[in-house]
XYZ file of C-alpha atoms in Angstrom:
279
model
C 193.318 -41.488 -29.148
C 193.779 -43.730 -26.089
C 195.163 -46.527 -28.282
C 197.565 -44.082 -29.890
C 198.767 -42.964 -26.460
C 199.310 -46.558 -25.319
C 201.206 -47.370 -28.513
C 203.416 -44.309 -28.008
C 204.172 -45.408 -24.437
C 205.003 -48.943 -25.588
C 207.271 -47.564 -28.304
C 208.983 -45.304 -25.776
C 209.390 -48.243 -23.394
C 210.956 -50.374 -26.126
C 213.357 -47.527 -26.978
C 214.405 -47.269 -23.325
C 214.907 -51.048 -23.138
C 217.091 -50.969 -26.238
C 219.139 -48.097 -24.797
C 219.618 -49.965 -21.514
C 220.700 -53.114 -23.375
C 223.204 -51.080 -25.365
C 224.543 -49.586 -22.131
C 224.907 -53.110 -20.679
C 226.829 -54.354 -23.743
C 230.081 -56.091 -22.802
C 231.794 -54.606 -25.849
C 230.693 -51.121 -24.827
C 231.903 -51.794 -21.289
C 235.302 -52.965 -22.551
C 235.760 -49.855 -24.695
C 234.583 -47.620 -21.843
C 237.169 -49.210 -19.529
C 239.912 -48.062 -21.888
C 238.810 -44.511 -21.041
C 240.331 -44.971 -17.583
C 243.571 -46.094 -19.218
C 243.490 -43.041 -21.514
C 243.061 -40.703 -18.551
C 245.806 -42.612 -16.755
C 248.169 -42.070 -19.677
C 247.511 -38.325 -19.582
C 248.253 -38.203 -15.841
C 251.453 -40.217 -16.318
C 252.661 -37.755 -18.945
C 251.618 -34.690 -16.912
C 253.419 -36.138 -13.893
C 256.550 -36.835 -15.952
C 256.569 -33.265 -17.312
C 256.004 -31.869 -13.802
C 258.923 -33.962 -12.516
C 261.091 -32.516 -15.279
C 259.990 -29.007 -14.243
C 260.931 -29.771 -10.630
C 264.511 -30.473 -11.752
C 264.768 -27.313 -13.848
C 263.497 -28.597 -17.180
C 260.762 -27.215 -19.405
C 257.398 -28.273 -20.758
C 253.694 -27.727 -20.281
C 252.399 -29.854 -17.387
C 248.735 -30.054 -18.343
C 246.451 -32.035 -20.646
C 247.411 -30.142 -23.794
C 251.117 -30.446 -22.987
C 250.745 -34.183 -22.388
C 248.742 -34.712 -25.590
C 251.220 -32.610 -27.565
C 254.164 -34.683 -26.323
C 252.250 -37.832 -27.197
C 251.587 -36.584 -30.734
C 255.310 -36.063 -31.305
C 256.260 -39.671 -30.549
C 256.112 -42.760 -32.793
C 252.707 -44.379 -32.428
C 251.413 -41.250 -30.760
C 248.721 -40.637 -33.356
C 247.298 -44.123 -32.790
C 247.264 -43.559 -29.021
C 245.518 -40.207 -29.487
C 242.729 -41.765 -31.550
C 242.469 -44.721 -29.150
C 242.368 -42.328 -26.198
C 239.623 -40.275 -27.834
C 237.557 -43.400 -28.474
C 238.030 -44.756 -24.956
C 237.407 -41.463 -23.142
C 234.393 -40.760 -25.367
C 232.944 -44.193 -24.627
C 233.490 -43.700 -20.886
C 231.743 -40.311 -21.096
C 228.756 -42.004 -22.782
C 228.841 -44.730 -20.109
C 228.585 -42.053 -17.425
C 225.677 -40.432 -19.287
C 223.838 -43.760 -19.345
C 224.636 -44.185 -15.637
C 223.152 -40.748 -14.955
C 219.954 -41.763 -16.779
C 219.520 -45.367 -15.656
C 221.718 -45.740 -12.562
C 220.875 -45.348 -8.895
C 217.240 -46.373 -9.276
C 217.172 -48.230 -5.949
C 218.675 -45.359 -3.963
C 216.815 -42.868 -1.793
C 215.759 -39.696 -3.694
C 218.512 -37.514 -2.178
C 221.220 -40.099 -2.805
C 219.817 -40.825 -6.265
C 220.198 -37.203 -7.390
C 223.669 -37.022 -5.883
C 224.612 -40.218 -7.705
C 223.319 -38.855 -11.000
C 224.954 -35.457 -10.538
C 228.284 -37.197 -9.975
C 227.774 -39.255 -13.154
C 227.033 -36.092 -15.150
C 230.174 -34.441 -13.759
C 232.296 -37.441 -14.723
C 230.720 -37.467 -18.190
C 231.856 -33.859 -18.643
C 235.381 -34.668 -17.411
C 235.862 -37.648 -19.719
C 234.176 -35.815 -22.585
C 236.756 -33.025 -22.191
C 239.555 -35.612 -22.226
C 238.128 -37.107 -25.424
C 238.044 -33.634 -27.007
C 241.685 -33.048 -26.002
C 242.802 -36.323 -27.570
C 240.704 -35.708 -30.679
C 241.900 -32.142 -31.247
C 245.562 -33.189 -31.153
C 244.861 -36.237 -33.305
C 243.427 -33.848 -35.910
C 246.360 -31.468 -35.505
C 244.255 -28.625 -34.120
C 245.174 -28.811 -30.433
C 245.898 -25.595 -28.546
C 247.432 -24.451 -25.252
C 244.980 -25.097 -22.403
C 246.634 -22.438 -20.202
C 245.831 -19.789 -22.803
C 242.266 -21.103 -23.014
C 241.912 -20.877 -19.227
C 243.242 -17.326 -19.206
C 241.011 -16.225 -22.097
C 237.949 -17.772 -20.455
C 238.802 -16.077 -17.154
C 239.231 -12.667 -18.820
C 235.823 -13.009 -20.485
C 234.262 -14.184 -17.228
C 235.692 -11.235 -15.273
C 234.072 -8.855 -17.761
C 230.610 -10.062 -16.742
C 228.758 -8.579 -13.745
C 229.653 -10.775 -10.800
C 232.302 -12.579 -12.852
C 234.897 -12.299 -10.083
C 232.486 -13.957 -7.651
C 231.867 -16.807 -10.105
C 235.619 -17.284 -10.635
C 236.157 -17.328 -6.867
C 233.434 -19.957 -6.468
C 235.019 -22.072 -9.211
C 238.314 -21.846 -7.341
C 236.574 -22.809 -4.091
C 234.960 -25.832 -5.752
C 238.339 -26.964 -7.110
C 239.889 -26.526 -3.651
C 237.074 -28.670 -2.264
C 237.729 -31.284 -4.936
C 241.407 -31.282 -3.997
C 240.579 -31.872 -0.327
C 238.161 -34.637 -1.379
C 240.922 -36.394 -3.349
C 243.372 -36.159 -0.452
C 240.836 -37.592 2.018
C 239.827 -40.312 -0.441
C 243.461 -41.331 -0.777
C 244.394 -41.229 2.897
C 241.315 -43.222 3.959
C 241.607 -45.602 0.976
C 238.042 -44.872 -0.099
C 239.079 -45.466 -3.712
C 238.572 -49.191 -3.076
C 234.823 -48.515 -3.267
C 235.260 -47.864 -6.998
C 236.958 -51.213 -7.595
C 235.943 -54.845 -7.716
C 237.590 -57.131 -5.138
C 241.307 -57.268 -5.896
C 243.496 -60.368 -5.853
C 245.430 -60.610 -2.613
C 249.179 -60.204 -2.691
C 251.308 -58.009 -4.933
C 248.409 -56.639 -7.006
C 246.435 -55.404 -3.999
C 249.560 -53.961 -2.368
C 250.567 -52.117 -5.540
C 247.070 -50.699 -6.125
C 246.878 -49.630 -2.469
C 250.084 -47.600 -2.613
C 249.598 -46.028 -6.031
C 246.039 -45.202 -4.943
C 247.094 -43.491 -1.715
C 249.998 -41.552 -3.238
C 248.077 -40.867 -6.447
C 244.945 -39.434 -4.866
C 246.953 -37.290 -2.455
C 249.148 -35.960 -5.278
C 246.170 -35.253 -7.525
C 244.408 -33.545 -4.623
C 247.383 -31.305 -3.885
C 247.599 -30.267 -7.557
C 243.898 -29.389 -7.575
C 244.222 -27.518 -4.288
C 247.009 -25.301 -5.662
C 245.045 -24.700 -8.886
C 241.892 -23.746 -6.989
C 243.833 -21.493 -4.626
C 245.370 -19.556 -7.533
C 241.954 -19.139 -9.151
C 240.485 -17.827 -5.895
C 243.393 -15.407 -5.395
C 243.105 -14.166 -8.996
C 239.401 -13.526 -8.412
C 240.048 -11.636 -5.136
C 242.732 -9.523 -6.806
C 240.535 -9.044 -9.872
C 243.448 -10.124 -12.076
C 242.532 -12.844 -14.617
C 246.068 -12.625 -16.046
C 247.159 -14.729 -13.067
C 244.975 -17.637 -14.229
C 247.288 -20.119 -15.938
C 245.554 -23.475 -15.551
C 247.212 -26.587 -14.127
C 250.570 -25.900 -15.778
C 250.683 -22.404 -14.289
C 249.662 -23.718 -10.885
C 252.489 -26.276 -10.860
C 255.022 -23.694 -12.053
C 253.811 -21.284 -9.374
C 254.346 -24.037 -6.798
C 257.916 -24.455 -8.060
C 258.650 -20.774 -7.301
C 257.753 -21.123 -3.599
C 260.237 -21.906 -0.807
C 261.071 -25.613 -1.104
C 258.959 -25.433 -4.268
C 261.010 -27.828 -6.426
C 260.797 -30.515 -3.730
C 257.047 -29.934 -3.304
C 256.551 -30.055 -7.066
C 258.500 -33.315 -7.261
C 256.189 -34.820 -4.623
C 253.086 -33.701 -6.551
C 254.609 -35.004 -9.798
C 255.197 -38.452 -8.292
C 251.618 -38.334 -7.015
C 250.268 -37.597 -10.503
C 252.314 -40.451 -11.944
C 250.932 -42.790 -9.276
C 247.404 -41.567 -10.001
C 247.960 -42.453 -13.649
C 249.052 -45.946 -12.611
C 245.978 -46.257 -10.393
C 243.732 -45.372 -13.345
C 245.500 -48.061 -15.356
C 244.539 -50.546 -12.641
C 241.014 -49.131 -12.559
C 240.643 -49.884 -16.261
C 240.934 -53.545 -15.268
C 239.177 -53.634 -11.890
C 236.627 -50.784 -11.970
C 233.025 -51.452 -10.971
C 230.973 -50.683 -14.052
């Protein structure tokens, strides 16, 4: 029995070693890096649609709207499949980071590191699903999904409290993005950059991009929190609804244009991160 136990442990150890080697594969890393570019493309398109909204145009300024516009253009189907592959690979990379990363950190920091990796895995997994659903022709409106999910949530005991907490978390994430941009903390996610034009460009698109992304999240979280306090899930419209609600405020079109430029810059930053990210 003891020999059987030792053999099982050795087999498990070999399986872990193989998994770690796969996670360290340069090919896997290269594909995972394209996930940043895929996310960047989505943000560029969302920002472009939001900018059009600011000047009185139409469109859906969210992930589904961006993917839908991509599907309607020549070469769009290829980009959708490539985006799904890249975002999916990056999600798997984050899963492996959650399992194997942060081993030399203190226990508290280790669990924080792993929780962040799990959160990012969920984010990039959702992006992969968005790309994949539109590549297969089965994509749907994310605003309607958000509203339907909110209606179901509000029907549960304590659902309004949960929705308010979700809004509060998103507001916190928005503040985090703004601070990260203003204090240039995004450089911690990158390898050393070449001095000169590249570093200058990444600095500015990083600052403007993180602030713009943070403002968009802040407005989204605020609307979710208000909908929860008013017990009205019909007001939950997702990112597109949040940006359109911003447009209806005093000086709203100008504010929306600023956020739109920020989202475009954030997309450009993610394009740079695909090349210079620490992996």
